[in-house]
Amino acid sequence: PAISKPSTAILPPQKVIRSLASYRSQAPQELSFQKGDFFYVIRDVAASAGSEWFEAHNPMTGARGLVPKSMFEEFQKGAAPP
């Protein structure tokens, strides 16, 4: 019998983001990261405080959580980083 994989393992990320600065998490659901780290965006999250967040996955560590949009540059699917 064939072994099925989760759909996230098959589908490439729709958006890749790279951090512009280091950040230390302020809450349990947030991720800490270093400048230059790459993440896969899982979904956009609108926070009640007016700031916007990404729910993101770090492919290197497997960590998943929230990161502030303002601290990242975005790469669309199929676009090569500069």
Tab-separated table of N, CA and C in Angstrom:
chain	number	residue	atom	x	y	z
A	1	PRO	N	0.829	-1.216	0.000
A	1	PRO	CA	0.000	0.000	0.000
A	1	PRO	C	0.860	1.260	0.000
A	2	ALA	N	0.367	2.295	-0.653
A	2	ALA	CA	1.087	3.565	-0.718
A	2	ALA	C	0.977	4.294	0.626
A	3	ILE	N	2.029	4.979	0.968
A	3	ILE	CA	2.026	5.768	2.200
A	3	ILE	C	1.638	7.191	1.836
A	4	SER	N	0.597	7.696	2.473
A	4	SER	CA	0.166	9.064	2.164
A	4	SER	C	0.937	10.052	3.024
A	5	LYS	N	1.240	11.196	2.428
A	5	LYS	CA	1.949	12.261	3.134
A	5	LYS	C	0.983	13.407	3.386
A	6	PRO	N	1.228	14.188	4.422
A	6	PRO	CA	0.381	15.374	4.632
A	6	PRO	C	0.474	16.303	3.424
A	7	SER	N	-0.603	16.979	3.107
A	7	SER	CA	-0.615	17.852	1.933
A	7	SER	C	0.446	18.950	2.018
A	8	THR	N	0.806	19.378	3.230
A	8	THR	CA	1.812	20.425	3.371
A	8	THR	C	3.180	19.944	2.907
A	9	ALA	N	3.417	18.650	2.947
A	9	ALA	CA	4.707	18.117	2.507
A	9	ALA	C	4.780	18.050	0.986
A	10	ILE	N	3.631	18.038	0.321
A	10	ILE	CA	3.589	17.911	-1.126
A	10	ILE	C	3.550	19.281	-1.808
A	11	LEU	N	2.756	20.187	-1.269
A	11	LEU	CA	2.584	21.492	-1.894
A	11	LEU	C	3.731	22.433	-1.541
A	12	PRO	N	4.300	23.124	-2.527
A	12	PRO	CA	5.331	24.129	-2.221
A	12	PRO	C	4.682	25.336	-1.538
A	13	PRO	N	5.437	26.100	-0.779
A	13	PRO	CA	4.847	27.266	-0.117
A	13	PRO	C	4.389	28.300	-1.139
A	14	GLN	N	3.285	28.976	-0.862
A	14	GLN	CA	2.792	30.022	-1.751
A	14	GLN	C	3.583	31.308	-1.577
A	15	LYS	N	4.136	31.499	-0.393
A	15	LYS	CA	4.895	32.717	-0.128
A	15	LYS	C	6.059	32.377	0.801
A	16	VAL	N	7.222	32.915	0.493
A	16	VAL	CA	8.411	32.757	1.321
A	16	VAL	C	8.796	34.151	1.815
A	17	ILE	N	9.159	34.238	3.080
A	17	ILE	CA	9.557	35.521	3.649
A	17	ILE	C	10.946	35.403	4.273
A	18	ARG	N	11.663	36.537	4.280
A	18	ARG	CA	13.004	36.580	4.883
A	18	ARG	C	13.036	37.723	5.879
A	19	SER	N	13.564	37.454	7.074
A	19	SER	CA	13.582	38.472	8.125
A	19	SER	C	14.615	39.557	7.827
A	20	LEU	N	14.219	40.790	8.114
A	20	LEU	CA	15.090	41.952	7.918
A	20	LEU	C	15.863	42.299	9.185
A	21	ALA	N	15.456	41.717	10.305
A	21	ALA	CA	16.107	41.975	11.586
A	21	ALA	C	15.845	40.796	12.518
A	22	SER	N	16.588	40.718	13.600
A	22	SER	CA	16.365	39.673	14.592
A	22	SER	C	15.195	40.066	15.491
A	23	TYR	N	14.523	39.071	16.044
A	23	TYR	CA	13.348	39.318	16.884
A	23	TYR	C	13.277	38.264	17.966
A	24	ARG	N	12.962	38.709	19.168
A	24	ARG	CA	12.770	37.790	20.288
A	24	ARG	C	11.282	37.741	20.593
A	25	SER	N	10.713	36.546	20.647
A	25	SER	CA	9.268	36.399	20.841
A	25	SER	C	8.811	37.067	22.138
A	26	GLN	N	7.628	37.680	22.079
A	26	GLN	CA	7.031	38.369	23.216
A	26	GLN	C	5.891	37.570	23.836
A	27	ALA	N	5.495	36.482	23.183
A	27	ALA	CA	4.392	35.647	23.654
A	27	ALA	C	4.634	34.204	23.204
A	28	PRO	N	4.006	33.229	23.863
A	28	PRO	CA	4.251	31.814	23.523
A	28	PRO	C	3.947	31.437	22.078
A	29	GLN	N	2.968	32.111	21.453
A	29	GLN	CA	2.606	31.751	20.073
A	29	GLN	C	3.523	32.391	19.031
A	30	GLU	N	4.405	33.293	19.460
A	30	GLU	CA	5.319	33.958	18.527
A	30	GLU	C	6.619	33.176	18.371
A	31	LEU	N	7.274	33.380	17.231
A	31	LEU	CA	8.565	32.749	16.972
A	31	LEU	C	9.687	33.775	17.096
A	32	SER	N	10.797	33.371	17.676
A	32	SER	CA	12.009	34.191	17.650
A	32	SER	C	12.759	33.840	16.370
A	33	PHE	N	13.516	34.805	15.844
A	33	PHE	CA	14.280	34.537	14.632
A	33	PHE	C	15.454	35.484	14.536
A	34	GLN	N	16.383	35.146	13.645
A	34	GLN	CA	17.568	35.959	13.405
A	34	GLN	C	17.437	36.647	12.052
A	35	LYS	N	18.136	37.750	11.882
A	35	LYS	CA	18.142	38.449	10.595
A	35	LYS	C	18.588	37.480	9.503
A	36	GLY	N	17.840	37.463	8.398
A	36	GLY	CA	18.176	36.611	7.272
A	36	GLY	C	17.505	35.249	7.282
A	37	ASP	N	16.766	34.916	8.366
A	37	ASP	CA	16.054	33.636	8.417
A	37	ASP	C	14.918	33.618	7.395
A	38	PHE	N	14.691	32.464	6.803
A	38	PHE	CA	13.587	32.281	5.858
A	38	PHE	C	12.461	31.498	6.517
A	39	PHE	N	11.229	31.855	6.175
A	39	PHE	CA	10.043	31.150	6.665
A	39	PHE	C	9.086	30.927	5.507
A	40	TYR	N	8.249	29.900	5.631
A	40	TYR	CA	7.139	29.677	4.710
A	40	TYR	C	5.891	30.243	5.377
A	41	VAL	N	5.133	31.044	4.641
A	41	VAL	CA	3.901	31.608	5.185
A	41	VAL	C	2.792	30.567	5.097
A	42	ILE	N	2.145	30.331	6.222
A	42	ILE	CA	0.999	29.421	6.263
A	42	ILE	C	-0.282	30.219	6.001
A	43	ARG	N	-0.406	31.378	6.660
A	43	ARG	CA	-1.556	32.254	6.417
A	43	ARG	C	-1.286	33.631	7.002
A	44	ASP	N	-2.062	34.624	6.534
A	44	ASP	CA	-2.000	35.972	7.079
A	44	ASP	C	-2.901	36.036	8.304
A	45	VAL	N	-2.461	36.753	9.327
A	45	VAL	CA	-3.249	36.903	10.548
A	45	VAL	C	-3.375	38.393	10.845
A	46	ALA	N	-4.578	38.869	11.043
A	46	ALA	CA	-4.798	40.274	11.417
A	46	ALA	C	-4.962	40.330	12.928
A	47	ALA	N	-4.074	41.024	13.582
A	47	ALA	CA	-4.142	41.146	15.043
A	47	ALA	C	-5.087	42.269	15.439
A	48	SER	N	-5.693	42.149	16.601
A	48	SER	CA	-6.649	43.163	17.058
A	48	SER	C	-5.966	44.497	17.349
A	49	ALA	N	-4.672	44.477	17.604
A	49	ALA	CA	-3.941	45.709	17.915
A	49	ALA	C	-3.654	46.540	16.664
A	50	GLY	N	-4.059	46.034	15.489
A	50	GLY	CA	-3.840	46.785	14.262
A	50	GLY	C	-2.591	46.364	13.508
A	51	SER	N	-1.691	45.677	14.173
A	51	SER	CA	-0.505	45.193	13.482
A	51	SER	C	-0.845	43.875	12.804
A	52	GLU	N	-0.123	43.557	11.752
A	52	GLU	CA	-0.410	42.331	11.018
A	52	GLU	C	0.703	41.315	11.219
A	53	TRP	N	0.302	40.078	11.216
A	53	TRP	CA	1.217	38.969	11.459
A	53	TRP	C	1.058	37.908	10.381
A	54	PHE	N	2.107	37.117	10.224
A	54	PHE	CA	2.032	35.906	9.416
A	54	PHE	C	2.051	34.725	10.376
A	55	GLU	N	1.262	33.698	10.078
A	55	GLU	CA	1.494	32.412	10.714
A	55	GLU	C	2.496	31.738	9.801
A	56	ALA	N	3.658	31.402	10.331
A	56	ALA	CA	4.755	30.945	9.493
A	56	ALA	C	5.382	29.661	10.027
A	57	HIS	N	6.108	28.996	9.124
A	57	HIS	CA	6.789	27.736	9.434
A	57	HIS	C	8.259	27.901	9.070
A	58	ASN	N	9.133	27.565	9.987
A	58	ASN	CA	10.566	27.602	9.720
A	58	ASN	C	10.972	26.216	9.207
A	59	PRO	N	11.310	26.103	7.911
A	59	PRO	CA	11.634	24.779	7.356
A	59	PRO	C	12.923	24.178	7.914
A	60	MET	N	13.769	25.001	8.499
A	60	MET	CA	15.040	24.501	9.038
A	60	MET	C	14.862	23.868	10.425
A	61	THR	N	13.990	24.452	11.241
A	61	THR	CA	13.815	23.963	12.610
A	61	THR	C	12.499	23.225	12.826
A	62	GLY	N	11.535	23.420	11.905
A	62	GLY	CA	10.225	22.818	12.076
A	62	GLY	C	9.310	23.638	12.968
A	63	ALA	N	9.816	24.767	13.477
A	63	ALA	CA	9.011	25.616	14.362
A	63	ALA	C	7.889	26.283	13.574
A	64	ARG	N	6.759	26.506	14.266
A	64	ARG	CA	5.605	27.135	13.630
A	64	ARG	C	4.996	28.119	14.625
A	65	GLY	N	4.674	29.324	14.148
A	65	GLY	CA	4.088	30.319	15.037
A	65	GLY	C	3.897	31.636	14.311
A	66	LEU	N	3.685	32.692	15.082
A	66	LEU	CA	3.421	34.009	14.517
A	66	LEU	C	4.690	34.836	14.423
A	67	VAL	N	4.795	35.595	13.325
A	67	VAL	CA	5.909	36.534	13.139
A	67	VAL	C	5.328	37.854	12.623
A	68	PRO	N	5.901	39.006	13.031
A	68	PRO	CA	5.367	40.305	12.587
A	68	PRO	C	5.704	40.590	11.126
A	69	LYS	N	4.670	40.902	10.327
A	69	LYS	CA	4.859	41.175	8.897
A	69	LYS	C	5.872	42.285	8.646
A	70	SER	N	5.868	43.291	9.516
A	70	SER	CA	6.709	44.472	9.296
A	70	SER	C	8.207	44.168	9.313
A	71	MET	N	8.584	43.011	9.831
A	71	MET	CA	10.005	42.670	9.936
A	71	MET	C	10.469	41.727	8.837
A	72	PHE	N	9.655	41.567	7.771
A	72	PHE	CA	9.987	40.627	6.710
A	72	PHE	C	9.841	41.235	5.338
A	73	GLU	N	10.629	40.708	4.400
A	73	GLU	CA	10.394	40.989	2.985
A	73	GLU	C	9.784	39.720	2.402
A	74	GLU	N	8.910	39.890	1.410
A	74	GLU	CA	8.181	38.765	0.841
A	74	GLU	C	8.720	38.384	-0.529
A	75	PHE	N	8.687	37.092	-0.803
A	75	PHE	CA	9.006	36.561	-2.121
A	75	PHE	C	7.786	35.793	-2.592
A	76	GLN	N	7.262	36.135	-3.754
A	76	GLN	CA	6.107	35.417	-4.283
A	76	GLN	C	6.591	34.106	-4.908
A	77	LYS	N	5.687	33.140	-4.994
A	77	LYS	CA	6.008	31.843	-5.590
A	77	LYS	C	6.542	32.038	-7.009
A	78	GLY	N	7.666	31.415	-7.300
A	78	GLY	CA	8.249	31.490	-8.626
A	78	GLY	C	9.237	32.633	-8.808
A	79	ALA	N	9.285	33.545	-7.853
A	79	ALA	CA	10.205	34.684	-7.953
A	79	ALA	C	11.548	34.308	-7.327
A	80	ALA	N	12.612	34.668	-7.979
A	80	ALA	CA	13.944	34.388	-7.445
A	80	ALA	C	14.371	35.521	-6.517
A	81	PRO	N	14.956	35.189	-5.357
A	81	PRO	CA	15.459	36.240	-4.466
A	81	PRO	C	16.531	37.078	-5.168
A	82	PRO	N	16.617	38.356	-4.884
A	82	PRO	CA	17.623	39.222	-5.525
A	82	PRO	C	19.030	38.858	-5.117
